């Protein structure tokens, strides 16, 4: 099945730093979701985006729906050790219930 | 608080056994999904259901079947488990408009 391109694949950052990651698609999407997954657990929904250009925050997390509708961005401000995990994007086109998932960004935070 | 639960967190089965994975959601969602997740391959859709007794094949349905007799419950069945079905299985649900998708905690299945 198709996967979305997500970058970076992994990153080490210092505690307190800001983090940015993005997701790109060859298709236009109507909905973008961002998830965090801890080892051995299911993905947890962080943010949902429904309109091009939309900017939505959840605590220290901010996500944007790209204006081309083919990309999305997630920023984490002032990272802390518990931000460690894998972050996934997911996109959905109109007329389908199915989501396409990104390849994931593995985040490691150095205290 | 939205909730998707899966019947087992860890399961070990032998080759050839019939395996049932159960998923229950308490959000009155119309849509339910089964994925498997493998390193380097990401999340792959096995089957999904958009209504009771309705199902559609995903990207990798071979070797699996599903059952949805009640709105809140979606079962994944491995008719004859094989070692290449060792994986993390994730159930998810979404409302009728398809917006947002919530995952369960996953079942790590090992087939020996």
Short mmCIF file of C-alpha atoms in Angstrom, two decimals:
data_model
loop_
_atom_site.label_atom_id
_atom_site.label_comp_id
_atom_site.label_asym_id
_atom_site.label_seq_id
_atom_site.Cartn_x
_atom_site.Cartn_y
_atom_site.Cartn_z
CA UNK A 1 0.00 0.00 0.00
CA UNK A 2 0.93 3.63 -0.40
CA UNK A 3 2.83 5.45 2.35
CA UNK A 4 3.32 9.16 2.78
CA UNK A 5 6.81 10.63 2.80
CA UNK A 6 7.65 11.88 6.26
CA UNK A 7 10.84 13.67 7.25
CA UNK A 8 13.06 13.53 9.00
CA UNK A 9 13.12 9.78 9.58
CA UNK A 10 14.68 10.27 12.98
CA UNK A 11 16.14 13.01 15.07
CA UNK A 12 18.04 13.50 18.28
CA UNK A 13 17.42 16.78 20.03
CA UNK A 14 18.31 18.38 23.31
CA UNK A 15 15.64 18.88 25.93
CA UNK A 16 14.13 22.32 25.55
CA UNK A 17 14.67 22.53 21.80
CA UNK A 18 11.87 22.96 19.27
CA UNK A 19 11.18 20.18 16.77
CA UNK A 20 9.73 20.30 13.27
CA UNK A 21 8.66 17.47 11.02
CA UNK A 22 6.63 17.27 7.85
CA UNK A 23 4.65 14.95 5.68
CA UNK A 24 4.12 15.12 1.93
CA UNK A 25 1.75 13.41 -0.44
CA UNK A 26 1.29 13.14 -4.18
CA UNK A 27 -2.47 13.29 -3.61
CA UNK A 28 -4.72 16.03 -2.32
CA UNK A 29 -6.14 15.34 1.12
CA UNK A 30 -9.20 16.62 2.95
CA UNK A 31 -8.05 15.55 6.39
CA UNK A 32 -4.66 15.27 8.06
CA UNK A 33 -4.07 13.54 11.37
CA UNK A 34 -0.97 13.44 13.55
CA UNK A 35 -0.28 10.59 15.98
CA UNK A 36 2.34 9.66 18.56
CA UNK A 37 3.21 6.03 19.21
CA UNK A 38 5.18 4.75 22.18
CA UNK A 39 6.98 1.38 21.95
CA UNK A 40 4.55 -1.53 22.17
CA UNK A 41 1.50 0.74 22.25
CA UNK A 42 -1.11 1.89 19.76
CA UNK A 43 -0.87 5.32 18.11
CA UNK A 44 -2.50 8.15 20.07
CA UNK A 45 -4.23 10.90 18.12
CA UNK A 46 -2.62 14.29 18.77
CA UNK A 47 -4.16 16.71 16.29
CA UNK A 48 -6.74 16.61 13.48
CA UNK A 49 -6.79 19.13 10.60
CA UNK A 50 -9.67 19.65 8.20
CA UNK A 51 -9.01 22.77 6.12
CA UNK A 52 -6.17 23.98 3.94
CA UNK A 53 -4.09 26.52 5.84
CA UNK A 54 -5.54 25.49 9.19
CA UNK A 55 -3.21 25.82 12.18
CA UNK A 56 -4.18 23.86 15.30
CA UNK A 57 -2.47 23.53 18.66
CA UNK A 58 -2.57 20.94 21.41
CA UNK A 59 -0.42 22.12 24.28
CA UNK A 60 3.15 22.38 23.02
CA UNK A 61 2.21 20.80 19.72
CA UNK A 62 1.15 22.79 16.67
CA UNK A 63 0.19 21.29 13.33
CA UNK A 64 -0.62 22.92 10.01
CA UNK A 65 -2.60 21.76 6.99
CA UNK A 66 -0.54 22.85 3.98
CA UNK A 67 -2.22 25.23 1.54
CA UNK A 68 -1.53 22.92 -1.39
CA UNK A 69 -3.42 20.20 0.56
CA UNK A 70 -0.53 17.87 -0.20
CA UNK A 71 1.46 18.42 2.94
CA UNK A 72 1.26 18.92 6.66
CA UNK A 73 3.65 20.00 9.40
CA UNK A 74 4.02 19.26 13.09
CA UNK A 75 6.00 21.39 15.52
CA UNK A 76 6.81 20.56 19.12
CA UNK A 77 8.02 23.44 21.23
CA UNK A 78 10.34 23.14 24.23
CA UNK A 79 10.71 19.38 23.99
CA UNK A 80 10.81 17.25 27.12
CA UNK A 81 12.00 13.64 27.62
CA UNK A 82 8.47 12.21 27.44
CA UNK A 83 8.17 13.51 23.86
CA UNK A 84 10.29 10.51 22.85
CA UNK A 85 8.44 8.23 20.46
CA UNK A 86 7.42 7.83 16.84
CA UNK A 87 5.24 10.49 15.25
CA UNK A 88 3.02 9.54 12.32
CA UNK A 89 1.01 11.60 9.92
CA UNK A 90 -2.07 10.25 8.17
CA UNK A 91 -4.05 11.73 5.29
CA UNK A 92 -7.44 11.04 3.82
CA UNK A 93 -8.99 12.04 0.50
CA UNK A 94 -12.65 12.85 0.02
CA UNK A 95 -14.94 9.94 -0.70
CA UNK A 96 -13.04 7.37 1.32
CA UNK A 97 -12.88 6.28 4.95
CA UNK A 98 -9.33 5.01 4.51
CA UNK A 99 -6.28 6.84 5.73
CA UNK A 100 -2.80 6.65 4.26
CA UNK A 101 -0.04 6.75 6.86
CA UNK A 102 3.39 8.30 6.88
CA UNK A 103 6.61 6.40 7.37
CA UNK A 104 7.08 7.92 10.83
CA UNK A 105 9.58 10.23 12.52
CA UNK A 106 11.44 8.73 15.47
CA UNK A 107 12.19 11.40 18.05
CA UNK A 108 14.81 11.00 20.75
CA UNK A 109 15.25 13.69 23.36
CA UNK A 110 18.53 14.06 25.21
CA UNK A 111 18.13 15.35 28.73
CA UNK B 1 -13.00 9.64 26.87
CA UNK B 2 -12.90 7.72 23.61
CA UNK B 3 -11.94 4.10 23.93
CA UNK B 4 -10.92 1.28 21.63
CA UNK B 5 -10.01 -1.95 23.41
CA UNK B 6 -8.43 -5.10 22.09
CA UNK B 7 -8.92 -8.48 23.70
CA UNK B 8 -5.26 -9.33 24.22
CA UNK B 9 -2.03 -7.35 24.41
CA UNK B 10 0.16 -10.37 23.73
CA UNK B 11 -0.70 -13.67 22.06
CA UNK B 12 1.42 -16.69 21.15
CA UNK B 13 -0.04 -19.26 18.75
CA UNK B 14 1.18 -22.25 16.80
CA UNK B 15 1.26 -22.55 13.02
CA UNK B 16 -2.07 -23.78 11.70
CA UNK B 17 -4.12 -22.61 14.66
CA UNK B 18 -7.23 -20.50 14.17
CA UNK B 19 -6.78 -17.13 15.84
CA UNK B 20 -9.40 -14.59 16.86
CA UNK B 21 -8.54 -10.99 17.63
CA UNK B 22 -11.36 -8.95 19.11
CA UNK B 23 -11.82 -5.20 19.09
CA UNK B 24 -14.48 -3.16 20.85
CA UNK B 25 -15.16 0.57 20.65
CA UNK B 26 -17.47 2.58 22.88
CA UNK B 27 -17.84 5.67 20.69
CA UNK B 28 -20.75 4.45 18.54
CA UNK B 29 -18.50 4.74 15.49
CA UNK B 30 -19.67 3.45 12.12
CA UNK B 31 -16.24 2.59 10.75
CA UNK B 32 -13.78 0.08 12.13
CA UNK B 33 -10.40 -1.02 10.81
CA UNK B 34 -7.76 -3.70 11.25
CA UNK B 35 -4.11 -2.94 10.50
CA UNK B 36 -0.87 -4.74 10.95
CA UNK B 37 2.33 -2.90 11.70
CA UNK B 38 5.76 -4.26 10.83
CA UNK B 39 9.18 -2.59 11.02
CA UNK B 40 10.03 -0.87 7.77
CA UNK B 41 6.58 -1.51 6.29
CA UNK B 42 4.52 0.87 8.40
CA UNK B 43 0.80 0.47 8.96
CA UNK B 44 -0.97 -1.70 6.42
CA UNK B 45 -4.74 -1.99 6.20
CA UNK B 46 -6.08 -5.55 6.30
CA UNK B 47 -9.84 -5.01 6.33
CA UNK B 48 -12.30 -2.33 7.25
CA UNK B 49 -16.02 -2.17 7.95
CA UNK B 50 -18.29 0.82 7.44
CA UNK B 51 -21.42 -0.74 8.93
CA UNK B 52 -22.64 -3.83 10.71
CA UNK B 53 -22.15 -6.91 8.53
CA UNK B 54 -20.37 -4.79 5.89
CA UNK B 55 -16.70 -5.23 5.12
CA UNK B 56 -14.16 -4.28 2.51
CA UNK B 57 -10.72 -5.63 1.78
CA UNK B 58 -7.78 -3.44 2.52
CA UNK B 59 -4.30 -3.71 1.07
CA UNK B 60 -3.33 -7.11 2.51
CA UNK B 61 -6.46 -9.25 3.15
CA UNK B 62 -4.94 -12.60 2.19
CA UNK B 63 -4.97 -15.08 5.05
CA UNK B 64 -7.43 -13.02 7.09
CA UNK B 65 -11.17 -12.67 7.45
CA UNK B 66 -13.32 -10.37 9.57
CA UNK B 67 -16.67 -10.32 11.28
CA UNK B 68 -18.84 -7.43 12.38
CA UNK B 69 -22.08 -8.65 13.90
CA UNK B 70 -22.53 -5.68 16.24
CA UNK B 71 -21.67 -2.04 15.69
CA UNK B 72 -19.21 -1.87 18.58
CA UNK B 73 -17.28 -5.07 17.81
CA UNK B 74 -14.97 -5.98 14.92
CA UNK B 75 -13.16 -9.30 14.89
CA UNK B 76 -10.12 -10.33 12.89
CA UNK B 77 -9.74 -14.03 12.15
CA UNK B 78 -6.63 -15.85 11.05
CA UNK B 79 -8.05 -19.09 9.65
CA UNK B 80 -4.74 -20.94 9.78
CA UNK B 81 -1.97 -18.92 11.38
CA UNK B 82 1.41 -18.83 9.69
CA UNK B 83 4.76 -17.51 10.91
CA UNK B 84 4.62 -14.59 8.47
CA UNK B 85 1.56 -13.35 10.34
CA UNK B 86 3.69 -12.60 13.39
CA UNK B 87 3.11 -8.88 13.82
CA UNK B 88 1.56 -6.06 15.82
CA UNK B 89 -2.16 -5.87 15.08
CA UNK B 90 -3.95 -2.58 15.57
CA UNK B 91 -7.68 -1.95 15.57
CA UNK B 92 -9.10 1.52 14.95
CA UNK B 93 -12.47 3.20 14.65
CA UNK B 94 -13.79 6.41 13.15
CA UNK B 95 -17.16 8.17 13.01
CA UNK B 96 -19.41 8.05 9.98
CA UNK B 97 -17.90 11.20 8.41
CA UNK B 98 -14.50 9.51 8.53
CA UNK B 99 -12.89 12.35 10.44
CA UNK B 100 -10.44 11.25 13.13
CA UNK B 101 -9.42 7.70 13.69
CA UNK B 102 -8.75 6.26 17.12
CA UNK B 103 -6.54 3.26 17.73
CA UNK B 104 -6.59 0.51 20.30
CA UNK B 105 -3.48 -0.48 22.29
CA UNK B 106 -2.52 -3.24 19.85
CA UNK B 107 -2.06 -7.01 20.04
CA UNK B 108 1.43 -8.38 19.55
CA UNK B 109 0.89 -11.78 17.94
CA UNK B 110 3.67 -14.32 17.67
CA UNK B 111 3.11 -17.43 15.55
CA UNK B 112 5.58 -20.24 16.25
#
